[in-house]
């Protein structure tokens, strides 16, 4: 419908020329006649002119209403589709330099689609319709003019096709540099604190400057190419206008055309040619949009992890690794891991840095799928679950918790979205965060900065524990939850964790000797293998990494600073 409204609106743009020329010629002929009755037709013509303008605006309004929301709707749907996919995507996808690409897709590429696509399609379709109308019009008046317009149209179409092809190729290059820019900006923002600490802001900025410069050069080059092809087309169209007018003048002199028809024709052809002149720009933009769509389609290839899962309910909450092998890239980081983590017991994992402790935990929550063997939760392979039915059973407290730019209450509610305020308060008190929340100006309605940066590390951690308490999952993974907390906060955090872990299956990557010593089972990892297993007493009785580790810890305890 939108294209129809648009076509009628552009035809209504021509009619006023006919009416105006008729009125001017009439008024000119009667200029020496003082009888105002002779001017009546002129007034009628002007009323018709005003009506035309009014109708044109009405059709333009209808076109805008029916067309312009389409782009926004499509872009909104696509953004939601991408978000849905990201929910089911393997965590590996986010670490493999894809953040910039995603950012570019969701912001720049989709913005172009929502703001420009319908407008540009409209320009092109109308351009072609106008061209056909012009062609027929000219053929009816003078076949020579018709043939000239037809040949110009054919040549123009070839040039426009060339512009489209080039724009698609160039858009690929532009997208590549756009993604590179987004990656660099993300990297810059993430690393600015470290760079400042070492006084290296200008070095980091140099990297950004270089990629911005690259982007500018590429865009200028693309624009220069477009401008040169476009100029040929504009020259062709302008020449065609001149030739058309010339033919009309010749016809007028032969008295084959009325003056009114002549004036209308000259202006009308000018208007129609002008609408055709908008086509190269539109084609250029559509070429880029087309490439963007192709790029967005690539997101369909995101590695999904939730393809064949079912909504499973389990009634025992032990975890088991059976001959598990895994590597992030080619290199394996876990080798033939087989171990049972019993339900309602605490299992501590220790080992040197890089030995695979966190990786082991990530496989339980299916951040990644193992390459060999199976990981079982409640007796089922994690791949049998739908992601939501698996993660319902697991809470993870990370070393660096993430809080959203939202109220404290909503951040806690993340653990159980349908919980009421009484449940939030209970969880918050158990996690020892109620007191500090009540001291904030808006209490539970205080809006946190993105990442929760207005809170201390310990406060953020306790809020994330409140979230986990509210979720009340039977399996808790504590990924070095105490590691970044100062000794003053350690005691209070310990209390919060004690409320969380009561009567649950606990898997904890721990550094504190007391946590490790009290664990029911200790797994010692080295270079991606479980090299020792047992409780504190059993492991202290045998030589190995564990006994060395405990001895070093004991010695460190006696150090005085
Ligand atoms: N996202 C990733 N992509 C590629 N390699 C990774 C990734 N995460 C970890 N690794 C590698 O996998 C190995 C095991 O890492 P993991 O984080 O599991 O060890 P860890 O024992 O938890 O170490 P730490 O105690 O230092 O946290 C390391 O060699 C690490 O470099």
Coordinates of C-alpha atoms and ligand atoms in Angstrom, one line a residue:
X1 CA 0.0 0.0 0.0
X2 CA 2.8 2.3 0.9
X3 CA 4.3 2.2 -2.5
X4 CA 0.9 3.0 -4.0
X5 CA 0.5 6.1 -1.8
X6 CA 4.0 7.1 -2.7
X7 CA 3.3 6.8 -6.4
X8 CA 0.1 8.8 -6.1
X9 CA 2.0 11.5 -4.1
X10 CA 4.6 11.9 -6.8
X11 CA 2.0 12.1 -9.5
X12 CA 0.3 14.8 -7.5
X13 CA 3.5 16.7 -7.4
X14 CA 3.2 17.1 -11.2
X15 CA -0.4 18.1 -11.4
X16 CA 0.1 21.5 -9.7
X17 CA 2.6 22.4 -12.5
X18 CA -0.2 21.8 -15.1
X19 CA -2.7 23.8 -13.0
X20 CA -0.2 26.6 -12.3
X21 CA 0.9 27.0 -15.9
X22 CA -2.8 27.0 -17.0
X23 CA -3.5 29.7 -14.4
X24 CA -0.5 31.8 -15.4
X25 CA -1.2 31.6 -19.1
X26 CA -4.9 32.5 -18.5
X27 CA -4.0 35.4 -16.3
X28 CA -1.4 36.6 -18.8
X29 CA -3.9 36.6 -21.6
X30 CA -6.4 38.6 -19.5
X31 CA -3.9 41.0 -17.9
X32 CA -5.3 44.1 -19.7
X33 CA -8.9 43.1 -19.0
X34 CA -10.1 44.8 -15.8
X35 CA -13.2 42.6 -15.5
X36 CA -12.6 40.4 -12.5
X37 CA -15.2 38.0 -13.8
X38 CA -12.6 36.8 -16.3
X39 CA -10.4 35.8 -13.3
X40 CA -12.9 33.4 -11.9
X41 CA -11.3 30.4 -13.7
X42 CA -7.9 31.4 -12.2
X43 CA -9.4 31.3 -8.7
X44 CA -10.8 27.9 -9.4
X45 CA -7.5 26.7 -10.7
X46 CA -5.8 28.0 -7.5
X47 CA -8.3 26.2 -5.4
X48 CA -7.6 23.0 -7.3
X49 CA -3.9 23.7 -6.9
X50 CA -4.3 24.0 -3.1
X51 CA -6.4 20.8 -3.1
X52 CA -3.6 19.0 -5.0
X53 CA -1.1 20.1 -2.5
X54 CA -3.4 19.0 0.4
X55 CA -3.9 15.6 -1.2
X56 CA -0.2 15.2 -1.8
X57 CA 0.5 15.8 1.8
X58 CA -2.3 13.4 2.8
X59 CA -0.8 10.6 0.6
X60 CA 2.7 11.3 1.9
X61 CA 1.4 11.0 5.4
X62 CA -0.4 7.7 4.6
X63 CA 2.8 6.4 3.0
X64 CA 4.9 7.4 6.0
X65 CA 2.4 5.7 8.3
X66 CA 2.2 2.5 6.4
X67 CA 5.8 2.2 5.4
X68 CA 8.1 3.7 8.0
X69 CA 7.1 1.4 10.9
X70 CA 8.0 -1.7 8.8
X71 CA 11.7 -1.1 9.0
X72 CA 11.5 -0.5 12.8
X73 CA 9.4 -3.6 13.3
X74 CA 11.7 -5.8 11.2
X75 CA 14.8 -4.5 13.0
X76 CA 13.2 -4.9 16.5
X77 CA 12.2 -8.5 15.5
X78 CA 15.7 -9.3 14.3
X79 CA 17.3 -7.8 17.4
X80 CA 15.0 -10.1 19.6
X81 CA 15.8 -13.0 17.4
X82 CA 19.6 -12.4 17.9
X83 CA 19.1 -12.0 21.6
X84 CA 17.1 -15.3 21.7
X85 CA 20.0 -17.0 19.8
X86 CA 22.6 -15.5 22.1
X87 CA 20.8 -17.1 25.1
X88 CA 21.4 -20.5 23.6
X89 CA 24.9 -19.9 22.3
X90 CA 28.0 -21.5 23.6
X91 CA 30.0 -19.2 25.8
X92 CA 33.0 -19.8 23.5
X93 CA 31.3 -17.6 20.9
X94 CA 31.7 -14.5 23.1
X95 CA 35.3 -15.0 23.8
X96 CA 36.4 -15.5 20.2
X97 CA 36.6 -11.8 19.3
X98 CA 32.9 -11.8 18.3
X99 CA 31.8 -9.0 20.6
X100 CA 32.6 -6.3 18.2
X101 CA 30.9 -8.1 15.3
X102 CA 27.8 -8.6 17.4
X103 CA 27.8 -5.0 18.6
X104 CA 28.1 -3.9 15.0
X105 CA 25.3 -6.2 13.9
X106 CA 22.8 -5.2 16.6
X107 CA 23.5 -1.4 16.5
X108 CA 25.0 -0.1 13.2
X109 CA 23.7 -2.7 10.7
X110 CA 20.2 -3.0 12.1
X111 CA 20.0 0.7 12.5
X112 CA 20.7 1.1 8.8
X113 CA 18.0 -1.5 8.1
X114 CA 15.4 0.2 10.3
X115 CA 16.1 3.8 9.2
X116 CA 16.8 3.4 5.5
X117 CA 15.5 0.2 4.0
X118 CA 11.8 1.1 3.3
X119 CA 12.7 4.6 2.3
X120 CA 15.3 3.4 -0.2
X121 CA 13.1 0.6 -1.7
X122 CA 10.4 3.3 -2.1
X123 CA 12.8 5.6 -4.0
X124 CA 13.8 2.8 -6.3
X125 CA 10.4 1.5 -7.0
X126 CA 9.0 5.0 -7.6
X127 CA 12.0 5.8 -9.7
X128 CA 11.2 3.0 -12.0
X129 CA 7.5 3.7 -12.1
X130 CA 8.2 7.4 -12.8
X131 CA 10.5 6.4 -15.6
X132 CA 7.8 4.2 -17.2
X133 CA 5.3 7.0 -16.9
X134 CA 7.7 9.5 -18.4
X135 CA 8.6 7.1 -21.2
X136 CA 4.9 6.6 -22.2
X137 CA 4.2 10.3 -21.9
X138 CA 7.0 11.2 -24.2
X139 CA 6.2 8.4 -26.7
X140 CA 2.6 9.8 -26.9
X141 CA 3.9 13.3 -27.7
X142 CA 6.9 12.5 -29.8
X143 CA 8.3 9.0 -30.5
X144 CA 11.8 10.5 -30.8
X145 CA 11.6 11.9 -27.3
X146 CA 10.3 8.5 -26.1
X147 CA 13.2 6.6 -27.7
X148 CA 15.7 9.0 -26.1
X149 CA 14.2 8.5 -22.7
X150 CA 14.0 4.7 -23.2
X151 CA 17.7 4.5 -24.2
X152 CA 18.7 6.7 -21.3
X153 CA 16.6 4.4 -19.0
X154 CA 18.4 1.3 -20.3
X155 CA 21.9 2.9 -19.8
X156 CA 20.8 4.2 -16.4
X157 CA 19.7 0.8 -15.3
X158 CA 23.0 -0.7 -16.3
X159 CA 24.9 2.0 -14.3
X160 CA 22.6 1.5 -11.3
X161 CA 23.2 -2.2 -11.4
X162 CA 27.0 -1.5 -11.4
X163 CA 26.5 0.8 -8.4
X164 CA 24.6 -1.9 -6.6
X165 CA 27.3 -4.5 -7.3
X166 CA 30.1 -2.2 -6.2
X167 CA 28.2 -1.1 -3.1
X168 CA 27.7 -4.7 -2.0
X169 CA 31.4 -5.5 -2.4
X170 CA 32.5 -2.2 -0.6
X171 CA 30.0 -2.7 2.2
X172 CA 31.7 -6.0 3.0
X173 CA 35.0 -4.1 3.4
X174 CA 33.2 -1.3 5.3
X175 CA 31.6 -3.8 7.7
X176 CA 34.9 -5.5 8.3
X177 CA 36.5 -2.2 9.4
X178 CA 33.4 -1.3 11.4
X179 CA 33.6 -4.5 13.3
X180 CA 37.3 -3.9 13.9
X181 CA 36.5 -0.5 15.2
X182 CA 33.8 -1.9 17.6
X183 CA 36.3 -4.5 18.8
X184 CA 38.9 -1.9 19.4
X185 CA 36.5 0.4 21.3
X186 CA 35.3 -2.5 23.5
X187 CA 38.9 -3.4 24.2
X188 CA 39.8 0.2 24.9
X189 CA 36.9 0.6 27.4
X190 CA 37.7 -2.7 29.1
X191 CA 41.4 -1.9 29.4
X192 CA 41.4 1.8 30.1
X193 CA 41.8 1.3 33.9
X194 CA 44.9 -0.9 33.4
X195 CA 46.3 1.5 30.8
X196 CA 45.8 4.5 33.2
X197 CA 47.5 2.6 36.0
X198 CA 50.6 2.2 33.8
X199 CA 50.3 5.7 32.2
X200 CA 49.8 4.1 28.8
X201 CA 46.5 5.7 27.8
X202 CA 48.2 7.4 24.8
X203 CA 49.6 4.1 23.6
X204 CA 46.1 2.5 23.8
X205 CA 44.6 5.6 22.1
X206 CA 47.2 5.2 19.3
X207 CA 45.6 1.9 18.5
X208 CA 42.2 3.4 18.3
X209 CA 43.5 6.4 16.3
X210 CA 45.0 4.0 13.8
X211 CA 41.8 2.0 13.3
X212 CA 39.7 5.2 13.0
X213 CA 42.1 6.5 10.4
X214 CA 41.9 3.2 8.5
X215 CA 38.1 3.5 8.6
X216 CA 38.1 7.1 7.3
X217 CA 40.4 6.1 4.4
X218 CA 38.3 3.1 3.4
X219 CA 35.1 5.1 3.6
X220 CA 36.6 8.0 1.5
X221 CA 37.8 5.5 -1.1
X222 CA 34.3 3.9 -1.3
X223 CA 32.6 7.3 -1.6
X224 CA 35.1 8.4 -4.3
X225 CA 34.3 5.3 -6.4
X226 CA 30.5 5.9 -5.9
X227 CA 30.7 9.6 -6.8
X228 CA 32.6 8.9 -10.0
X229 CA 30.0 6.3 -11.3
X230 CA 27.1 8.4 -10.0
X231 CA 28.4 11.5 -11.9
X232 CA 28.2 9.6 -15.2
X233 CA 24.6 8.7 -14.5
X234 CA 23.6 12.3 -13.4
X235 CA 25.3 13.7 -16.6
X236 CA 23.3 11.2 -18.6
X237 CA 20.0 12.2 -17.0
X238 CA 20.7 15.9 -17.3
X239 CA 21.5 15.5 -21.0
X240 CA 18.3 13.6 -21.4
X241 CA 16.4 16.4 -19.8
X242 CA 17.9 18.9 -22.2
X243 CA 17.2 16.7 -25.2
X244 CA 13.6 16.2 -24.0
X245 CA 13.1 20.0 -23.6
X246 CA 14.7 20.6 -27.0
X247 CA 12.2 18.2 -28.6
X248 CA 9.3 19.8 -26.8
X249 CA 10.5 23.3 -28.0
X250 CA 10.7 22.0 -31.6
X251 CA 7.2 20.6 -31.3
X252 CA 6.0 23.8 -29.8
X253 CA 7.4 25.8 -32.6
X254 CA 5.6 23.5 -35.1
X255 CA 2.4 24.4 -33.1
X256 CA 2.0 20.7 -32.3
X257 CA 1.9 21.4 -28.6
X258 CA -0.3 23.9 -26.7
X259 CA 1.6 26.4 -24.5
X260 CA 0.0 24.9 -21.4
X261 CA 1.0 21.4 -22.4
X262 CA 4.5 22.5 -23.2
X263 CA 5.1 24.3 -19.8
X264 CA 3.6 21.3 -18.0
X265 CA 5.7 18.9 -19.9
X266 CA 9.0 20.7 -19.2
X267 CA 8.3 20.9 -15.5
X268 CA 6.9 17.4 -15.3
X269 CA 9.9 15.9 -17.0
X270 CA 12.1 17.9 -14.6
X271 CA 10.3 16.5 -11.5
X272 CA 10.3 13.0 -12.8
X273 CA 14.0 13.1 -13.8
X274 CA 14.7 14.5 -10.3
X275 CA 13.0 11.5 -8.7
X276 CA 15.1 9.2 -10.9
X277 CA 18.2 11.0 -9.8
X278 CA 17.6 9.8 -6.3
X279 CA 17.9 6.2 -7.4
X280 CA 21.8 5.9 -7.4
X281 CA 22.0 7.0 -3.8
X282 CA 19.2 4.7 -2.8
X283 CA 20.9 1.8 -4.7
X284 CA 24.2 2.6 -3.0
X285 CA 22.5 2.4 0.4
X286 CA 20.5 -0.7 -0.5
X287 CA 23.6 -2.5 -1.7
X288 CA 25.1 -1.9 1.8
X289 CA 21.9 -3.0 3.5
X290 CA 21.8 -6.1 1.4
X291 CA 25.4 -7.0 2.5
X292 CA 24.4 -6.2 6.1
X293 CA 21.5 -8.7 5.8
X294 CA 23.9 -11.3 4.4
X295 CA 26.1 -10.6 7.4
X296 CA 23.2 -10.8 9.9
X297 CA 22.3 -14.2 8.3
X298 CA 25.8 -15.4 9.2
X299 CA 24.7 -15.0 12.9
X300 CA 22.5 -18.0 12.2
X301 CA 25.6 -20.1 12.2
X302 CA 26.3 -19.2 15.9
X303 CA 27.1 -22.5 17.7
X304 CA 23.9 -23.2 19.6
X305 CA 24.0 -25.6 22.6
X306 CA 20.3 -26.1 23.2
X307 CA 19.1 -27.9 20.1
X308 CA 17.9 -31.3 21.4
X309 CA 17.3 -30.8 25.1
X310 CA 14.1 -31.8 26.9
X311 CA 12.6 -30.3 30.1
X312 CA 13.9 -32.9 32.6
X313 CA 13.1 -33.0 36.2
X314 CA 15.6 -34.7 38.5
X315 CA 15.3 -35.9 42.0
X316 CA 19.0 -36.5 42.9
X317 CA 21.6 -33.8 42.6
X318 CA 24.9 -35.5 42.3
X319 CA 27.3 -34.7 39.4
X320 CA 29.5 -37.1 37.5
X321 CA 32.3 -36.7 35.0
X322 CA 32.8 -39.8 32.8
X323 CA 36.0 -39.9 30.7
X324 CA 35.7 -36.2 29.9
X325 CA 38.0 -34.5 27.4
X326 CA 37.7 -30.8 26.4
X327 CA 39.7 -28.1 24.7
X328 CA 38.7 -24.4 24.0
X329 CA 40.5 -24.5 20.7
X330 CA 42.7 -27.2 19.4
X331 CA 44.7 -27.7 22.5
X332 CA 43.1 -30.0 25.1
X333 CA 42.8 -28.5 28.6
X334 CA 40.9 -31.5 30.3
X335 CA 42.1 -35.1 29.8
X336 CA 40.1 -38.2 30.6
X337 CA 38.5 -36.7 33.7
X338 CA 36.3 -39.3 35.6
X339 CA 35.0 -38.4 39.1
X340 CA 31.8 -38.5 41.1
X341 CA 30.7 -35.4 43.0
X342 CA 28.2 -36.7 45.6
X343 CA 25.0 -34.8 46.3
X344 CA 24.6 -32.8 49.5
X345 CA 28.3 -32.9 50.1
X346 CA 31.1 -30.3 49.6
X347 CA 33.7 -31.0 47.0
X348 CA 36.6 -28.6 46.9
X349 CA 38.8 -28.3 43.7
X350 CA 42.4 -27.1 44.1
X351 CA 45.3 -27.1 41.8
X352 CA 47.8 -24.7 40.1
X353 CA 46.7 -21.8 38.0
X354 CA 45.6 -23.0 34.5
X355 CA 45.1 -26.6 35.7
X356 CA 41.5 -26.6 34.5
X357 CA 39.5 -26.0 37.7
X358 CA 37.2 -23.4 36.3
X359 CA 36.8 -25.3 33.0
X360 CA 35.6 -28.3 34.9
X361 CA 32.9 -26.2 36.6
X362 CA 31.9 -24.5 33.3
X363 CA 31.2 -27.9 31.8
X364 CA 28.6 -28.7 34.6
X365 CA 26.7 -25.5 33.8
X366 CA 27.1 -26.3 30.1
X367 CA 28.9 -23.0 29.3
X368 CA 30.7 -25.4 26.9
X369 CA 30.0 -28.9 25.8
X370 CA 32.7 -31.5 26.4
X371 CA 34.5 -33.0 23.3
X372 CA 34.8 -36.5 24.8
X373 CA 32.9 -38.4 27.5
X374 CA 29.9 -37.1 29.4
X375 CA 29.0 -34.8 32.2
X376 CA 26.0 -36.1 34.2
X377 CA 23.7 -34.1 36.5
X378 CA 21.2 -36.1 38.5
X379 CA 22.1 -39.1 36.4
X380 CA 21.4 -37.4 33.0
X381 CA 23.9 -36.2 30.4
X382 CA 23.7 -32.4 30.5
X383 CA 23.1 -32.4 26.7
X384 CA 19.7 -34.2 27.4
X385 CA 18.4 -31.1 29.3
X386 CA 16.9 -28.0 27.8
X387 CA 19.2 -25.3 29.0
X388 CA 16.5 -23.7 31.3
X389 CA 15.7 -27.1 32.9
X390 CA 19.4 -27.7 33.5
X391 CA 20.4 -24.3 34.9
X392 CA 17.3 -24.3 37.2
X393 CA 19.3 -26.8 39.3
X394 CA 22.5 -24.9 39.4
X395 CA 23.6 -21.6 41.0
X396 CA 27.1 -20.1 40.3
X397 CA 28.8 -17.5 42.4
X398 CA 31.6 -16.1 40.3
X399 CA 34.7 -14.4 41.6
X400 CA 33.6 -11.2 39.9
X401 CA 29.8 -11.1 40.1
X402 CA 28.0 -9.0 37.5
X403 CA 25.2 -6.7 38.6
X404 CA 22.9 -5.1 36.1
X405 CA 22.0 -1.4 35.6
X406 CA 18.8 -1.8 37.5
X407 CA 17.4 -1.5 41.0
X408 CA 18.9 -3.6 43.8
X409 CA 15.6 -5.4 44.2
X410 CA 15.5 -6.4 40.5
X411 CA 19.1 -7.5 40.7
X412 CA 18.2 -9.9 43.5
X413 CA 15.0 -10.9 41.7
X414 CA 17.2 -12.2 38.9
X415 CA 17.4 -15.4 41.0
X416 CA 13.6 -15.9 41.0
X417 CA 11.7 -13.4 38.9
X418 CA 8.3 -14.2 40.5
X419 CA 9.5 -13.9 44.1
X420 CA 7.7 -11.4 46.4
X421 CA 9.3 -8.7 48.5
X422 CA 9.2 -10.8 51.6
X423 CA 11.3 -13.5 49.9
X424 CA 13.7 -10.8 48.6
X425 CA 14.1 -9.5 52.1
X426 CA 14.7 -12.9 53.6
X427 CA 17.3 -13.8 51.0
X428 CA 19.0 -10.4 51.4
X429 CA 19.1 -10.8 55.2
X430 CA 20.6 -14.3 54.9
X431 CA 23.2 -12.9 52.5
X432 CA 24.1 -10.2 55.0
X433 CA 23.3 -7.4 52.6
X434 CA 20.1 -6.0 54.1
X435 CA 21.9 -3.6 56.4
X436 CA 24.0 -1.9 53.8
X437 CA 21.0 -1.7 51.4
X438 CA 18.9 0.0 54.0
X439 CA 21.6 2.7 54.3
X440 CA 21.4 3.5 50.6
X441 CA 19.2 6.6 49.7
X442 CA 16.5 4.6 47.8
X443 CA 17.1 1.3 49.7
X444 CA 16.0 -1.6 47.6
X445 CA 14.9 0.8 44.8
X446 CA 18.4 2.2 44.4
X447 CA 19.5 1.9 40.8
X448 CA 23.0 0.5 40.4
X449 CA 25.5 1.6 37.9
X450 CA 26.2 -0.8 35.1
X451 CA 28.3 -3.7 36.6
X452 CA 27.3 -2.5 40.1
X453 CA 30.4 -0.2 40.2
X454 CA 29.0 2.0 42.9
X455 CA 29.3 -0.9 45.4
X456 CA 32.4 -2.5 47.0
X457 CA 33.6 -5.9 45.8
X458 CA 32.3 -7.6 49.0
X459 CA 28.8 -5.9 48.7
X460 CA 28.5 -7.0 45.1
X461 CA 29.4 -10.5 46.0
X462 CA 26.9 -10.6 48.8
X463 CA 24.2 -9.3 46.5
X464 CA 25.0 -12.1 44.0
X465 CA 24.8 -14.6 46.9
X466 CA 21.3 -13.1 47.8
X467 CA 20.3 -13.8 44.2
X468 CA 21.6 -17.4 44.5
X469 CA 19.8 -17.9 47.9
X470 CA 16.5 -16.7 46.3
X471 CA 17.1 -19.1 43.4
X472 CA 17.5 -21.9 45.9
X473 CA 19.1 -24.3 43.4
X474 CA 20.3 -27.7 44.8
X475 CA 23.7 -27.5 43.2
X476 CA 26.0 -24.6 44.0
X477 CA 29.2 -23.8 42.2
X478 CA 31.5 -21.3 44.0
X479 CA 34.1 -20.2 41.6
X480 CA 36.7 -18.6 43.9
X481 CA 33.9 -16.6 45.4
X482 CA 36.1 -15.4 48.3
X483 CA 39.3 -14.7 46.3
X484 CA 38.9 -10.9 45.8
X485 CA 37.5 -10.0 49.2
X486 CA 39.6 -8.3 51.8
X487 CA 40.0 -10.0 55.2
X488 CA 37.6 -7.5 56.9
X489 CA 34.8 -8.6 54.6
X490 CA 35.8 -12.2 54.6
X491 CA 33.9 -13.1 57.8
X492 CA 30.7 -11.5 56.7
X493 CA 30.9 -13.1 53.3
X494 CA 31.6 -16.5 54.9
X495 CA 28.3 -16.1 56.8
X496 CA 26.4 -15.3 53.6
X497 CA 27.9 -18.3 51.9
X498 CA 27.0 -20.6 54.8
X499 CA 23.3 -19.6 54.4
X500 CA 23.5 -20.4 50.7
X501 CA 25.2 -23.8 50.8
X502 CA 23.2 -25.4 53.6
X503 CA 22.1 -28.9 52.6
X504 CA 23.2 -28.5 49.0
X505 CA 25.7 -30.1 46.6
X506 CA 28.6 -27.8 46.7
X507 CA 31.5 -27.6 44.2
X508 CA 34.0 -25.0 45.3
X509 CA 37.2 -23.7 43.8
X510 CA 38.8 -22.7 47.0
X511 CA 42.0 -21.1 48.2
X512 CA 41.2 -20.8 51.9
X513 CA 42.6 -23.7 53.9
X514 CA 39.7 -23.9 56.3
X515 CA 37.2 -24.3 53.4
X516 CA 39.4 -27.0 51.8
X517 CA 40.1 -28.9 55.0
X518 CA 36.4 -29.1 55.9
X519 CA 35.3 -30.4 52.5
X520 CA 33.9 -33.9 52.2
X521 CA 36.0 -34.5 49.1
X522 CA 39.0 -32.7 47.7
X523 CA 39.9 -32.9 44.0
X524 CA 43.5 -32.0 43.1
X525 CA 44.0 -31.0 39.5
X526 CA 47.2 -30.6 37.5
X527 CA 47.5 -30.0 33.8
X528 CA 43.9 -30.9 33.1
X529 CA 43.8 -34.1 35.1
X530 CA 42.6 -35.1 38.5
X531 CA 45.8 -36.3 40.1
X532 CA 44.6 -36.7 43.7
X533 CA 41.3 -37.3 45.3
X534 CA 40.2 -37.8 49.0
X535 CA 39.5 -35.8 52.1
X536 CA 42.1 -33.7 54.0
X537 CA 43.2 -36.5 56.3
X538 CA 43.7 -39.0 53.4
X539 CA 45.5 -36.5 51.2
X540 CA 47.8 -35.4 53.9
X541 CA 48.8 -39.0 54.5
X542 CA 50.3 -39.2 50.9
X543 CA 53.1 -37.2 49.2
X544 CA 51.9 -35.0 46.4
X545 CA 50.6 -31.6 45.3
X546 CA 48.1 -31.4 48.1
X547 CA 50.5 -31.9 51.0
X548 CA 52.9 -29.4 49.4
X549 CA 50.1 -26.9 48.9
X550 CA 48.9 -27.2 52.6
X551 CA 52.5 -26.9 53.8
X552 CA 53.0 -23.7 51.8
X553 CA 49.7 -22.3 53.1
X554 CA 50.7 -23.1 56.7
X555 CA 54.0 -21.4 56.2
X556 CA 52.4 -18.3 54.7
X557 CA 50.0 -18.1 57.7
X558 CA 53.1 -17.5 59.9
X559 CA 54.5 -14.8 57.7
X560 CA 54.5 -11.4 59.2
X561 CA 54.3 -8.3 57.0
Ligands
LIG1 N1 38.0 -18.9 27.2 C1 39.1 -19.6 27.0 N2 39.6 -19.7 25.7 C2 40.8 -20.4 25.5 N3 41.5 -20.9 26.5 C3 41.0 -20.8 27.8 C4 39.8 -20.2 28.1 N4 39.6 -20.2 29.4 C5 40.7 -20.9 29.9 N5 41.5 -21.3 28.9 C6 42.7 -22.1 29.1 O1 42.4 -23.3 29.7 C7 43.3 -23.8 30.7 C8 42.5 -24.0 32.0 O2 42.0 -22.8 32.4 P1 41.1 -22.7 33.7 O3 40.6 -21.3 33.8 O4 40.1 -23.8 33.7 O5 42.2 -23.0 34.8 P2 42.1 -22.7 36.4 O6 42.7 -23.9 37.0 O7 40.7 -22.4 36.8 O8 43.0 -21.4 36.5 P3 43.0 -20.3 37.6 O9 43.2 -20.9 39.0 O10 44.2 -19.4 37.2 O11 41.7 -19.6 37.5 C9 44.3 -22.7 30.8 O12 45.4 -23.1 30.0 C10 43.7 -21.5 30.1 O13 44.6 -20.7 29.5

